[in-house]
């Protein structure tokens, strides 16, 4: 039996190769596709972990967040825009080919603290002009990665659905699951 | 279990959530207790367990009560567990579900997995002991500074100070995360060295290893993204393995492609092929390398890469530019369409629908209206009505 294909052995884990990681890749793609319309293609590593565990069921081998990261790094080569964005001690996983440069990433990191961010906060924390802040936020809105709350007291708030903790562990609906299967 | 106290489950000021996991059952020592199905939350200060069916039923234990933790592997019909050894309960502990217990440990049983991650994070919190440096609570704390004799109170000023601390902490976390990235890169370098040394050993032992084993090793190296070490001139045109794989793929994908209008994204192909295989799955690199050879092997499919970087497999008979003409008709009928709307109408994935509309735009047939409401495409009237 090949040292690379049987389950998740020492070598597989070291190098991120083998059936364990390639199957995990399939499961990651399916969860991201199912939830894309909710979060624009951005999901926290935590939520991805929970959803993948749920999908795998009781009798499958356990999966750690590091395992997910190893599998995702392999998936990048498929050209679907898979990316890993460090935010506040954890990671946001991008699964759509939207272009996110350093400006977008930094704003995502800023928004991670409260789940939302405002133009003023960007101006104060990052010392940017209003125009630059607005451009970045508009791009995130267009990609569906941010939602606009104009009802907020004070100025409009830009929320990241990927960070809505209330949505964690929310079941993937049958309609969403259909979207995921090719 | 007598160390637990009833709690509202709300995090306190200064307390941060680290991880949560559903499907956890509690044991008092070796005995199951009625808390059989709950969400286990790990914060910087406490372990909190909340009943999944009755959210009002919520208990917690401070992390400072933990002496040490152990892992207990899963068995047949048994979930993986974490054993948590505890100090005796403090005399002024808040009331909880149990007044006494004959055990000095509890077990957390992970019926829906997540034990590995939880153990790792709990160990980290036990090492960092953040509850010692991050005071919590809404109550006024009187804390005399020995040098200045001041009284520090937690009020508006305290809240502002904590927000400032949290902001600093986040900044530190960002730079630490980037540190982690550079550590990862170090690891990657190590692995490349490892692969190179394995490749060299193959080269030396050419006589002792069978051809079959050599081919297998070469393909493993390729699947790790390392160029073929023995015959460098085959890099780029792939190996025997990828050629065979390309032919296999042409066979497997013919029908699915026809069913999907002649075009599929590479991620769809990856999922479809691996779900069909069940075992001996393809790595993403292997799939890409095999697909790169489709055209040169004159197979009835080809790999196409859009400007956005999105990669697709098309039937040779498929002509995306012709599909653009029918897309234009559809958009004209409706006046305008977003990628989502077009995808639903035509029965395509949103990813491929967007690529088709972008191609139509590139060819001059469609115009875009890019607003915060989304990207909408209109027929290019400048072209048709000039």
mmCIF file of N, CA and C in Angstrom, chain B residues 137-202:
data_model
loop_
_atom_site.group_PDB
_atom_site.id
_atom_site.type_symbol
_atom_site.label_atom_id
_atom_site.label_comp_id
_atom_site.label_asym_id
_atom_site.label_seq_id
_atom_site.Cartn_x
_atom_site.Cartn_y
_atom_site.Cartn_z
ATOM 1 N N UNK B 137 -15.402 41.540 33.985
ATOM 2 C CA UNK B 137 -16.464 41.813 34.960
ATOM 3 C C UNK B 137 -16.931 43.243 34.921
ATOM 4 N N UNK B 138 -18.203 43.437 35.225
ATOM 5 C CA UNK B 138 -18.799 44.756 35.228
ATOM 6 C C UNK B 138 -18.668 45.408 36.594
ATOM 7 N N UNK B 139 -18.311 44.616 37.567
ATOM 8 C CA UNK B 139 -18.267 45.169 38.933
ATOM 9 C C UNK B 139 -17.094 46.122 39.071
ATOM 10 N N UNK B 140 -17.243 47.092 39.968
ATOM 11 C CA UNK B 140 -16.167 48.053 40.221
ATOM 12 C C UNK B 140 -15.047 47.314 40.936
ATOM 13 N N UNK B 141 -13.868 47.379 40.330
ATOM 14 C CA UNK B 141 -12.728 46.724 40.981
ATOM 15 C C UNK B 141 -11.877 47.785 41.622
ATOM 16 N N UNK B 142 -11.562 47.587 42.873
ATOM 17 C CA UNK B 142 -10.702 48.546 43.541
ATOM 18 C C UNK B 142 -9.292 47.979 43.558
ATOM 19 N N UNK B 143 -8.393 48.650 42.904
ATOM 20 C CA UNK B 143 -7.053 48.098 42.719
ATOM 21 C C UNK B 143 -6.030 49.184 42.985
ATOM 22 N N UNK B 144 -5.446 49.197 44.150
ATOM 23 C CA UNK B 144 -4.536 50.287 44.481
ATOM 24 C C UNK B 144 -3.197 50.105 43.783
ATOM 25 N N UNK B 145 -2.832 51.107 42.995
ATOM 26 C CA UNK B 145 -1.519 51.118 42.377
ATOM 27 C C UNK B 145 -0.502 51.446 43.484
ATOM 28 N N UNK B 146 0.436 50.540 43.752
ATOM 29 C CA UNK B 146 1.334 50.735 44.903
ATOM 30 C C UNK B 146 2.167 52.014 44.823
ATOM 31 N N UNK B 147 2.503 52.446 43.601
ATOM 32 C CA UNK B 147 3.346 53.633 43.511
ATOM 33 C C UNK B 147 2.556 54.921 43.678
ATOM 34 N N UNK B 148 1.438 54.999 42.922
ATOM 35 C CA UNK B 148 0.718 56.276 42.957
ATOM 36 C C UNK B 148 -0.461 56.263 43.909
ATOM 37 N N UNK B 149 -0.843 55.103 44.442
ATOM 38 C CA UNK B 149 -1.966 55.040 45.372
ATOM 39 C C UNK B 149 -3.294 55.373 44.713
ATOM 40 N N UNK B 150 -3.396 55.210 43.355
ATOM 41 C CA UNK B 150 -4.649 55.528 42.679
ATOM 42 C C UNK B 150 -5.637 54.370 42.772
ATOM 43 N N UNK B 151 -6.922 54.684 42.600
ATOM 44 C CA UNK B 151 -7.925 53.628 42.532
ATOM 45 C C UNK B 151 -8.373 53.495 41.084
ATOM 46 N N UNK B 152 -8.239 52.277 40.524
ATOM 47 C CA UNK B 152 -8.651 52.054 39.143
ATOM 48 C C UNK B 152 -10.071 51.521 39.126
ATOM 49 N N UNK B 153 -10.970 52.231 38.487
ATOM 50 C CA UNK B 153 -12.348 51.750 38.444
ATOM 51 C C UNK B 153 -12.724 51.353 37.026
ATOM 52 N N UNK B 154 -13.593 50.383 36.883
ATOM 53 C CA UNK B 154 -14.042 49.994 35.546
ATOM 54 C C UNK B 154 -15.323 50.729 35.241
ATOM 55 N N UNK B 155 -15.234 51.754 34.458
ATOM 56 C CA UNK B 155 -16.429 52.515 34.073
ATOM 57 C C UNK B 155 -16.234 52.867 32.625
ATOM 58 N N UNK B 156 -16.695 54.020 32.186
ATOM 59 C CA UNK B 156 -16.526 54.428 30.790
ATOM 60 C C UNK B 156 -15.032 54.458 30.433
ATOM 61 N N UNK B 157 -14.242 55.031 31.334
ATOM 62 C CA UNK B 157 -12.803 55.121 31.064
ATOM 63 C C UNK B 157 -12.207 53.730 30.913
ATOM 64 N N UNK B 158 -12.655 52.825 31.807
ATOM 65 C CA UNK B 158 -12.146 51.459 31.738
ATOM 66 C C UNK B 158 -12.519 50.793 30.426
ATOM 67 N N UNK B 159 -13.753 51.037 29.982
ATOM 68 C CA UNK B 159 -14.216 50.451 28.720
ATOM 69 C C UNK B 159 -13.374 50.977 27.562
ATOM 70 N N UNK B 160 -13.151 52.291 27.554
ATOM 71 C CA UNK B 160 -12.346 52.873 26.475
ATOM 72 C C UNK B 160 -10.950 52.278 26.459
ATOM 73 N N UNK B 161 -10.414 52.121 27.689
ATOM 74 C CA UNK B 161 -9.059 51.575 27.791
ATOM 75 C C UNK B 161 -9.012 50.154 27.241
ATOM 76 N N UNK B 162 -10.071 49.372 27.553
ATOM 77 C CA UNK B 162 -10.086 47.995 27.088
ATOM 78 C C UNK B 162 -10.187 47.918 25.572
ATOM 79 N N UNK B 163 -10.972 48.839 24.974
ATOM 80 C CA UNK B 163 -11.087 48.861 23.519
ATOM 81 C C UNK B 163 -9.737 49.177 22.902
ATOM 82 N N UNK B 164 -9.013 50.100 23.541
ATOM 83 C CA UNK B 164 -7.686 50.468 23.057
ATOM 84 C C UNK B 164 -6.747 49.268 23.138
ATOM 85 N N UNK B 165 -6.822 48.539 24.296
ATOM 86 C CA UNK B 165 -5.979 47.341 24.464
ATOM 87 C C UNK B 165 -6.294 46.312 23.406
ATOM 88 N N UNK B 166 -7.616 46.151 23.148
ATOM 89 C CA UNK B 166 -8.033 45.152 22.162
ATOM 90 C C UNK B 166 -7.505 45.523 20.786
ATOM 91 N N UNK B 167 -7.528 46.820 20.491
ATOM 92 C CA UNK B 167 -7.041 47.256 19.181
ATOM 93 C C UNK B 167 -5.549 46.952 19.060
ATOM 94 N N UNK B 168 -4.806 47.219 20.140
ATOM 95 C CA UNK B 168 -3.368 46.924 20.119
ATOM 96 C C UNK B 168 -3.140 45.434 19.944
ATOM 97 N N UNK B 169 -3.969 44.653 20.657
ATOM 98 C CA UNK B 169 -3.856 43.191 20.580
ATOM 99 C C UNK B 169 -4.066 42.720 19.138
ATOM 100 N N UNK B 170 -5.078 43.314 18.472
ATOM 101 C CA UNK B 170 -5.363 42.928 17.091
ATOM 102 C C UNK B 170 -4.183 43.244 16.192
ATOM 103 N N UNK B 171 -3.605 44.458 16.384
ATOM 104 C CA UNK B 171 -2.447 44.818 15.571
ATOM 105 C C UNK B 171 -1.328 43.822 15.772
ATOM 106 N N UNK B 172 -1.149 43.429 17.038
ATOM 107 C CA UNK B 172 -0.102 42.444 17.333
ATOM 108 C C UNK B 172 -0.433 41.137 16.629
ATOM 109 N N UNK B 173 -1.718 40.740 16.668
ATOM 110 C CA UNK B 173 -2.120 39.484 16.038
ATOM 111 C C UNK B 173 -1.861 39.497 14.552
ATOM 112 N N UNK B 174 -2.095 40.663 13.914
ATOM 113 C CA UNK B 174 -1.874 40.742 12.473
ATOM 114 C C UNK B 174 -0.411 40.485 12.181
ATOM 115 N N UNK B 175 0.476 41.151 12.938
ATOM 116 C CA UNK B 175 1.891 40.936 12.626
ATOM 117 C C UNK B 175 2.338 39.541 13.016
ATOM 118 N N UNK B 176 1.687 38.956 14.055
ATOM 119 C CA UNK B 176 2.037 37.580 14.408
ATOM 120 C C UNK B 176 1.600 36.626 13.318
ATOM 121 N N UNK B 177 0.426 36.906 12.727
ATOM 122 C CA UNK B 177 -0.074 36.048 11.651
ATOM 123 C C UNK B 177 0.897 36.076 10.488
ATOM 124 N N UNK B 178 1.438 37.264 10.191
ATOM 125 C CA UNK B 178 2.401 37.328 9.100
ATOM 126 C C UNK B 178 3.676 36.593 9.462
ATOM 127 N N UNK B 179 4.013 36.614 10.776
ATOM 128 C CA UNK B 179 5.164 35.826 11.228
ATOM 129 C C UNK B 179 4.930 34.360 10.931
ATOM 130 N N UNK B 180 3.667 33.907 11.212
ATOM 131 C CA UNK B 180 3.333 32.510 10.955
ATOM 132 C C UNK B 180 3.535 32.173 9.494
ATOM 133 N N UNK B 181 3.182 33.134 8.621
ATOM 134 C CA UNK B 181 3.341 32.894 7.194
ATOM 135 C C UNK B 181 4.807 32.662 6.864
ATOM 136 N N UNK B 182 5.702 33.460 7.481
ATOM 137 C CA UNK B 182 7.111 33.264 7.135
ATOM 138 C C UNK B 182 7.617 31.949 7.707
ATOM 139 N N UNK B 183 7.017 31.505 8.853
ATOM 140 C CA UNK B 183 7.408 30.182 9.380
ATOM 141 C C UNK B 183 6.970 29.097 8.411
ATOM 142 N N UNK B 184 5.760 29.281 7.840
ATOM 143 C CA UNK B 184 5.241 28.319 6.870
ATOM 144 C C UNK B 184 6.167 28.237 5.666
ATOM 145 N N UNK B 185 6.678 29.404 5.269
ATOM 146 C CA UNK B 185 7.558 29.414 4.106
ATOM 147 C C UNK B 185 8.855 28.671 4.413
ATOM 148 N N UNK B 186 9.342 28.803 5.651
ATOM 149 C CA UNK B 186 10.534 28.051 6.064
ATOM 150 C C UNK B 186 10.261 26.569 5.903
ATOM 151 N N UNK B 187 9.080 26.140 6.383
ATOM 152 C CA UNK B 187 8.697 24.732 6.318
ATOM 153 C C UNK B 187 8.656 24.276 4.859
ATOM 154 N N UNK B 188 8.095 25.129 4.011
ATOM 155 C CA UNK B 188 7.994 24.781 2.586
ATOM 156 C C UNK B 188 9.395 24.565 2.014
ATOM 157 N N UNK B 189 10.337 25.445 2.405
ATOM 158 C CA UNK B 189 11.719 25.291 1.923
ATOM 159 C C UNK B 189 12.266 23.933 2.334
ATOM 160 N N UNK B 190 11.997 23.568 3.611
ATOM 161 C CA UNK B 190 12.463 22.257 4.108
ATOM 162 C C UNK B 190 11.940 21.137 3.237
ATOM 163 N N UNK B 191 10.635 21.245 2.892
ATOM 164 C CA UNK B 191 10.022 20.169 2.129
ATOM 165 C C UNK B 191 10.589 20.086 0.731
ATOM 166 N N UNK B 192 10.905 21.243 0.161
ATOM 167 C CA UNK B 192 11.499 21.226 -1.174
ATOM 168 C C UNK B 192 12.858 20.521 -1.092
ATOM 169 N N UNK B 193 13.621 20.836 -0.048
ATOM 170 C CA UNK B 193 14.929 20.170 0.130
ATOM 171 C C UNK B 193 14.730 18.666 0.237
ATOM 172 N N UNK B 194 13.723 18.281 1.025
ATOM 173 C CA UNK B 194 13.425 16.863 1.223
ATOM 174 C C UNK B 194 13.124 16.183 -0.103
ATOM 175 N N UNK B 195 12.243 16.823 -0.877
ATOM 176 C CA UNK B 195 11.895 16.233 -2.173
ATOM 177 C C UNK B 195 13.111 16.130 -3.076
ATOM 178 N N UNK B 196 13.955 17.151 -3.045
ATOM 179 C CA UNK B 196 15.157 17.125 -3.895
ATOM 180 C C UNK B 196 16.054 15.968 -3.492
ATOM 181 N N UNK B 197 16.183 15.740 -2.188
ATOM 182 C CA UNK B 197 17.089 14.669 -1.769
ATOM 183 C C UNK B 197 16.522 13.312 -2.156
ATOM 184 N N UNK B 198 15.162 13.186 -2.092
ATOM 185 C CA UNK B 198 14.551 11.926 -2.528
ATOM 186 C C UNK B 198 14.803 11.742 -4.021
ATOM 187 N N UNK B 199 14.665 12.831 -4.776
ATOM 188 C CA UNK B 199 14.882 12.765 -6.225
ATOM 189 C C UNK B 199 16.304 12.321 -6.532
ATOM 190 N N UNK B 200 17.260 12.868 -5.789
ATOM 191 C CA UNK B 200 18.660 12.477 -6.015
ATOM 192 C C UNK B 200 18.885 11.015 -5.725
ATOM 193 N N UNK B 201 18.249 10.523 -4.646
ATOM 194 C CA UNK B 201 18.408 9.107 -4.298
ATOM 195 C C UNK B 201 17.880 8.232 -5.428
ATOM 196 N N UNK B 202 16.775 8.660 -6.033
ATOM 197 C CA UNK B 202 16.217 7.891 -7.155
ATOM 198 C C UNK B 202 17.239 7.834 -8.283
#
